[in-house]
Tab-separated table of C-alpha atoms in Angstrom:
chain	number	residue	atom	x	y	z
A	12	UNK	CA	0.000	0.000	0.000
A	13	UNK	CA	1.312	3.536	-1.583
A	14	UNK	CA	1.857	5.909	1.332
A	15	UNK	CA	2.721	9.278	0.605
A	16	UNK	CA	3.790	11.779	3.799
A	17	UNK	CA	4.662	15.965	3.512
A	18	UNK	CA	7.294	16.974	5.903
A	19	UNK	CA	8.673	20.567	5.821
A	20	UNK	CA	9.032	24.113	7.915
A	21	UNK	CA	5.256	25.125	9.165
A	22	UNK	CA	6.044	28.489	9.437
A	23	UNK	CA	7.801	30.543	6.674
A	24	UNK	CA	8.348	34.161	6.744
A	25	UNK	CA	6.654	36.514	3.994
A	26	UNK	CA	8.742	36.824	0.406
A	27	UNK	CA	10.809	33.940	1.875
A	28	UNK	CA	10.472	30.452	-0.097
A	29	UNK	CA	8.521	27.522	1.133
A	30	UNK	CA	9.810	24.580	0.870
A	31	UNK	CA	8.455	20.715	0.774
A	32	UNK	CA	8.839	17.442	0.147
A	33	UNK	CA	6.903	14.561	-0.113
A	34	UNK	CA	8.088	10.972	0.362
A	35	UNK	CA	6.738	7.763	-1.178
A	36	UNK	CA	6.912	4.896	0.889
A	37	UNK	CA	4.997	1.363	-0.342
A	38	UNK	CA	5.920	1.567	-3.692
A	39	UNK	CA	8.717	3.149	-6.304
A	40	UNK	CA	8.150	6.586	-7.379
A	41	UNK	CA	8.949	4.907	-11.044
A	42	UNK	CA	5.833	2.567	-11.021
A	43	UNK	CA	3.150	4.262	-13.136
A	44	UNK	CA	1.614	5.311	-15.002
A	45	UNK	CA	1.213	8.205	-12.516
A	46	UNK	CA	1.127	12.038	-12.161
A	47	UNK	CA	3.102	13.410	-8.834
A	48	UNK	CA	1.055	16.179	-7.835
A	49	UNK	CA	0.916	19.314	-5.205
A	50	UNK	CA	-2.399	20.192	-4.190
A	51	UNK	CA	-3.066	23.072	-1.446
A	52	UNK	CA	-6.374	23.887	0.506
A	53	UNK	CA	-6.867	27.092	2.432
A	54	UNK	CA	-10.153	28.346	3.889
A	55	UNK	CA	-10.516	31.472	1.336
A	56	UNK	CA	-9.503	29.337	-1.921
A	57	UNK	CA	-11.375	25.781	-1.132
A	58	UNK	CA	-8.778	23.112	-3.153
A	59	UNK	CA	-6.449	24.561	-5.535
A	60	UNK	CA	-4.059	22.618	-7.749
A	61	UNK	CA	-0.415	23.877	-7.927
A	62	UNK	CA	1.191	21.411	-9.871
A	63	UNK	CA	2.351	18.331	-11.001
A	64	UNK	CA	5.304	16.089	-11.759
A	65	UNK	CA	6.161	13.396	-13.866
A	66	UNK	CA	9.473	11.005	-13.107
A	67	UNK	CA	11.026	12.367	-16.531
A	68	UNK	CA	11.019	16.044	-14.481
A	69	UNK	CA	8.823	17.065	-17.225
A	70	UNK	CA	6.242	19.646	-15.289
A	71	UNK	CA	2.848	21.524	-15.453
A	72	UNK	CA	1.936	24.342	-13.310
A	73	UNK	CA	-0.732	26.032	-12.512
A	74	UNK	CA	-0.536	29.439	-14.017
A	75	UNK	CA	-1.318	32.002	-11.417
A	76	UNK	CA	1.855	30.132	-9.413
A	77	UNK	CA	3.735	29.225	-12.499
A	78	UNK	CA	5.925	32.213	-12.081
A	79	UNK	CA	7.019	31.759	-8.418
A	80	UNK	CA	6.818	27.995	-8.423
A	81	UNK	CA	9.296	24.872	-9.041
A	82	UNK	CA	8.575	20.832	-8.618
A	83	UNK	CA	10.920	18.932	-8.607
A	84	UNK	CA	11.488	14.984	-8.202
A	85	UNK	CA	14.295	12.691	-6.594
A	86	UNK	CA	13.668	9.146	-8.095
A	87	UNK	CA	16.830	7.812	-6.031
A	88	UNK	CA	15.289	8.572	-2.241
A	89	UNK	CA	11.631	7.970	-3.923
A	90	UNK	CA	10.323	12.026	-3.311
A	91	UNK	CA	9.615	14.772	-5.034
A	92	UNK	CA	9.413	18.517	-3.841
A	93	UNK	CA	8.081	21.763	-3.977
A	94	UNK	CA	9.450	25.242	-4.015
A	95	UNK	CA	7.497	28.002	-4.165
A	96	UNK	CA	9.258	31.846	-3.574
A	97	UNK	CA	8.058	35.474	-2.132
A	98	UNK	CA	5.482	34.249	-0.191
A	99	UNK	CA	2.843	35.918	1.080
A	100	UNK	CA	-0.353	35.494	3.584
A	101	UNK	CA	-2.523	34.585	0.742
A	102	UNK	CA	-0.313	31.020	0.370
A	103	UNK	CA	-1.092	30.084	4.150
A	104	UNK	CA	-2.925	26.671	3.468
A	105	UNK	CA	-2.291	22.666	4.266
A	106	UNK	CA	-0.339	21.401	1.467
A	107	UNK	CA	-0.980	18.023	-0.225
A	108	UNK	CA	0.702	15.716	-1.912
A	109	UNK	CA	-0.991	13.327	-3.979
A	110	UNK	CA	-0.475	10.232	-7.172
A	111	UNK	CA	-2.662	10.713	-9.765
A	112	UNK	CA	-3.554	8.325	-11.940
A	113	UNK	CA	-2.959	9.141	-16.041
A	114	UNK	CA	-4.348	7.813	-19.122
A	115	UNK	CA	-1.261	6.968	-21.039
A	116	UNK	CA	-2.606	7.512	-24.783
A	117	UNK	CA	-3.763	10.745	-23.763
A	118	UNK	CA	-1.442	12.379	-20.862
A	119	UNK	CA	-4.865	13.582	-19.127
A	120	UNK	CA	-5.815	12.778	-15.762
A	121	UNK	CA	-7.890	10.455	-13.920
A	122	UNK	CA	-8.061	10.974	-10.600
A	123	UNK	CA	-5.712	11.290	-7.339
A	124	UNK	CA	-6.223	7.777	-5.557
A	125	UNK	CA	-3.622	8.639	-3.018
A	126	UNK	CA	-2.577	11.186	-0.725
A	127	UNK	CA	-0.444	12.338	2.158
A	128	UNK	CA	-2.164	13.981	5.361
A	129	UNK	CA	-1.975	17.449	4.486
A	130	UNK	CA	0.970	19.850	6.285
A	131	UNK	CA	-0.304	23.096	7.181
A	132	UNK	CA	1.878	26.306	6.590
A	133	UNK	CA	1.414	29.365	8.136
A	134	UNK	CA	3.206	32.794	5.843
A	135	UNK	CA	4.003	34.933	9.092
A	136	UNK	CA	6.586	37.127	10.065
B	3	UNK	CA	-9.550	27.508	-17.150
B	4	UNK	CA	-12.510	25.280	-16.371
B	5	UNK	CA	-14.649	26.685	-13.574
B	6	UNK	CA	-16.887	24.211	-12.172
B	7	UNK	CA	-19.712	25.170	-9.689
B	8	UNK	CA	-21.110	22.826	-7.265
B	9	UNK	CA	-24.850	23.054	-5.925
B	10	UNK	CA	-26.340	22.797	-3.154
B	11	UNK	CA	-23.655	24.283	-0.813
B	12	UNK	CA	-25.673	22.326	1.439
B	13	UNK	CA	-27.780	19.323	1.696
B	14	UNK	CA	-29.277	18.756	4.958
B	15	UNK	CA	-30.315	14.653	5.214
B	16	UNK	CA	-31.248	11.856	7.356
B	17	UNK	CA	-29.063	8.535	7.269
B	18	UNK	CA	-31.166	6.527	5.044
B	19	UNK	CA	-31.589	8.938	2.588
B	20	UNK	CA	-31.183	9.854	-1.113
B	21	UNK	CA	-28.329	12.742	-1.722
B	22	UNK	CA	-27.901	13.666	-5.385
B	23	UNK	CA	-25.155	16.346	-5.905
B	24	UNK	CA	-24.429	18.321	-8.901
B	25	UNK	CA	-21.069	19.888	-10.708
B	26	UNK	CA	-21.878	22.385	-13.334
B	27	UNK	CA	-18.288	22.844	-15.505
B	28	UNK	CA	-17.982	26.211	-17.327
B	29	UNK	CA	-17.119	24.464	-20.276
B	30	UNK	CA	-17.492	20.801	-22.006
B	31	UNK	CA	-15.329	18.455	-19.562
B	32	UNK	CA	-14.396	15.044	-21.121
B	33	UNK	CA	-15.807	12.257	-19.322
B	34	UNK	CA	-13.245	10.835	-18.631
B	35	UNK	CA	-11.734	13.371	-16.687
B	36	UNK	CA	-13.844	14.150	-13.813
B	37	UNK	CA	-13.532	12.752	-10.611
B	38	UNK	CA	-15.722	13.596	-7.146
B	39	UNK	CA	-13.616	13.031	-3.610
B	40	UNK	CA	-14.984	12.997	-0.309
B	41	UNK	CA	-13.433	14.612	2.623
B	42	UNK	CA	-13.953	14.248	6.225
B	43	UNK	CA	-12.876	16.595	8.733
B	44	UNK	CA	-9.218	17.063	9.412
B	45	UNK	CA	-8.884	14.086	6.474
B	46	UNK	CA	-7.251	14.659	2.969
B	47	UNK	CA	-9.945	13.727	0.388
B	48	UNK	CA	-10.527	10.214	-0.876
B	49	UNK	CA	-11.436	9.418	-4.417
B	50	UNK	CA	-14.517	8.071	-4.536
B	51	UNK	CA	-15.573	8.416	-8.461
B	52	UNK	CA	-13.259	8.963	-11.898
B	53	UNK	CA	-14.161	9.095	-15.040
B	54	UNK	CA	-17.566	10.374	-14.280
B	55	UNK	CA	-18.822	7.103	-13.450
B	56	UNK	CA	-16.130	4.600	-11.978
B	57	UNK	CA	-15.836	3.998	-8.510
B	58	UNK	CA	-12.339	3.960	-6.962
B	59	UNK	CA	-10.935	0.837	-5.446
B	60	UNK	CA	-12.615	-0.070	-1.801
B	61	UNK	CA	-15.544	2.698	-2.409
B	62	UNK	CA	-19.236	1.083	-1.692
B	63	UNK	CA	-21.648	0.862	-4.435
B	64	UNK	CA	-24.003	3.035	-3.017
B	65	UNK	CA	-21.888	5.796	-4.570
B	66	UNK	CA	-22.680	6.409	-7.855
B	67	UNK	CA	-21.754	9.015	-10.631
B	68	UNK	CA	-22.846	9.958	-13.904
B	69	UNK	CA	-23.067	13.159	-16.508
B	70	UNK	CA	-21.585	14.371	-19.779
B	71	UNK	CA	-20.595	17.590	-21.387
B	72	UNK	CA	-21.154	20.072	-18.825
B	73	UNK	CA	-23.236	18.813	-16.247
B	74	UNK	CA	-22.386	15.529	-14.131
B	75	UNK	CA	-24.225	14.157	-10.523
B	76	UNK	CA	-22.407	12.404	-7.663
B	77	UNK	CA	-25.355	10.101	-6.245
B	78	UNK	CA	-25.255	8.265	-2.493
B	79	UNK	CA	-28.121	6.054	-2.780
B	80	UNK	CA	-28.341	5.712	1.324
B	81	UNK	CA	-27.032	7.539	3.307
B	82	UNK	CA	-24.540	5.972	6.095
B	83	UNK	CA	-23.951	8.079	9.227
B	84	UNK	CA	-20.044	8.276	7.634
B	85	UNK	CA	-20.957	9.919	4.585
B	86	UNK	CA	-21.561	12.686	6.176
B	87	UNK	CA	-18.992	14.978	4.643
B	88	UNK	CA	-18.040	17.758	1.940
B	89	UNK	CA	-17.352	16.304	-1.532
B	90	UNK	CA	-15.982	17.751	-4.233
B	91	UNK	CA	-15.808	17.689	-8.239
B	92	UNK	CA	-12.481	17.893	-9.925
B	93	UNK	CA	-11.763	18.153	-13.465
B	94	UNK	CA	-8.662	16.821	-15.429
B	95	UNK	CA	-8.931	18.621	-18.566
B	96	UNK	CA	-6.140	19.966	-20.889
B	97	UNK	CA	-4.587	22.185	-20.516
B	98	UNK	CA	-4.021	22.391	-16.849
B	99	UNK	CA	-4.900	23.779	-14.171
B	100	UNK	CA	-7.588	20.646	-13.096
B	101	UNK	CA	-9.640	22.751	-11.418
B	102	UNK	CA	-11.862	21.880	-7.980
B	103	UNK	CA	-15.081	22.418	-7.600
B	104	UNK	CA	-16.143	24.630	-3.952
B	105	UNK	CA	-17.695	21.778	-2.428
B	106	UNK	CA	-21.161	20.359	-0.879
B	107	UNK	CA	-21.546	19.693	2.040
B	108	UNK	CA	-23.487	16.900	3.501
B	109	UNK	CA	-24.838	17.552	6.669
B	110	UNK	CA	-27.055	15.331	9.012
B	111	UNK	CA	-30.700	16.777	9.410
């Protein structure tokens, strides 16, 4: 059984960069076919999609993050990792990670059958 | 970017009963990419539903989904006192983002 678990800093100052990773524990990261995604929730926003990750490092962001955002992902210790820079208050939210299932002929997605717990950060000074 | 609207905000039931939900997508959504998740309180959310109409591994049969195009329905047949929840709607279109819907929730009566 896939088990996926955020760890990172709860509390990052503004315009500073949050950092997280997610590890994958259960299964390889390489097993597929499957999407690596970043998923945040915050009370104002409801469920927003940040991004996602396949094992190749090829990428997809969403574009009102795109700018401040990387993911990146570690095959060797089985993670993969977000960055995102100059936050602000309006980023304070429990961050998922999540696999998401793919249709291989046509790259699109199916649905996110597993994720971590959620970590919430806080954007303070 | 796909904006999908969920309706009721709030559906106020007894165990027992019917709940039919609704996710309204601002523009046509393939089938095959749209997925409903519950989640429980302090819980990530669990698929429940992709590709409008297949249920996700371990997910009871009372759960059912259907739609097309623009409109698509999450249905819980009878209610058990653990489905008592918020679900979602989430579409996987192209390009990115795969937008959520803002929830229902399902509250006991």
């Amino acid at each position: 059984q896939v088990q996926l678990q955020e760890s990172g800093p709860g509390l990052v100052k503004p315009l500073q960069t949050l950092s997280l990773t997610c590890n994958v524990s259960g299964d390889s990261i390489t097993s597929g076919p499957y999407y690596w995604t970043w998923i945040r929730q915050s009370a104002g926003k409801g469920l927003e999609w940040i991004g996602r990750t396949l094992i190749t490092g090829s990428t997809n962001y969403n574009p009102s993050l795109r700018s401040r955002l990387t993911i990146s992902v570690d095959t060797s210790k089985n993670q993969f990792s977000l960055k995102l820079r100059s936050v602000t208050a309006s980023d304070t939210a429990v961050y998922y990670c999540a696999r998401t299932l793919y249709d291989i002929m046509t790259g699109y997605g199916l649905g996110d059958d597993n994720w971590g717990h959620g970590t919430l950060v806080t954007v303070s000074s | 970017e796909t904006v999908l609207t969920q309706s009721p905000g709030t559906l106020s039931l007894s165990p027992g009963e019917r709940a039919t939900l609704s996710c309204r997508a601002s523009q046509s959504v393939n089938s095959a990419h749209l997925a409903w998740y519950q989640q429980r309180p302090g819980q990530a959310p669990r698929l429940l539903i992709y590709s409008t109409s297949s249920r996700a591994s371990g997910i009871p049969d009372r759960f059912s989904g259907s739609g097309s195009g623009t409109d698509f329905t999450l249905t819980i047949s009878r209610l058990e006192p653990e489905d008592f929840a918020v679900y979602y709607c989430q579409q996987y279109g192209s390009p990115p983002p795969w937008t959520f819907g803002q929830g229902t929730k399902v509250e006991m009566k």
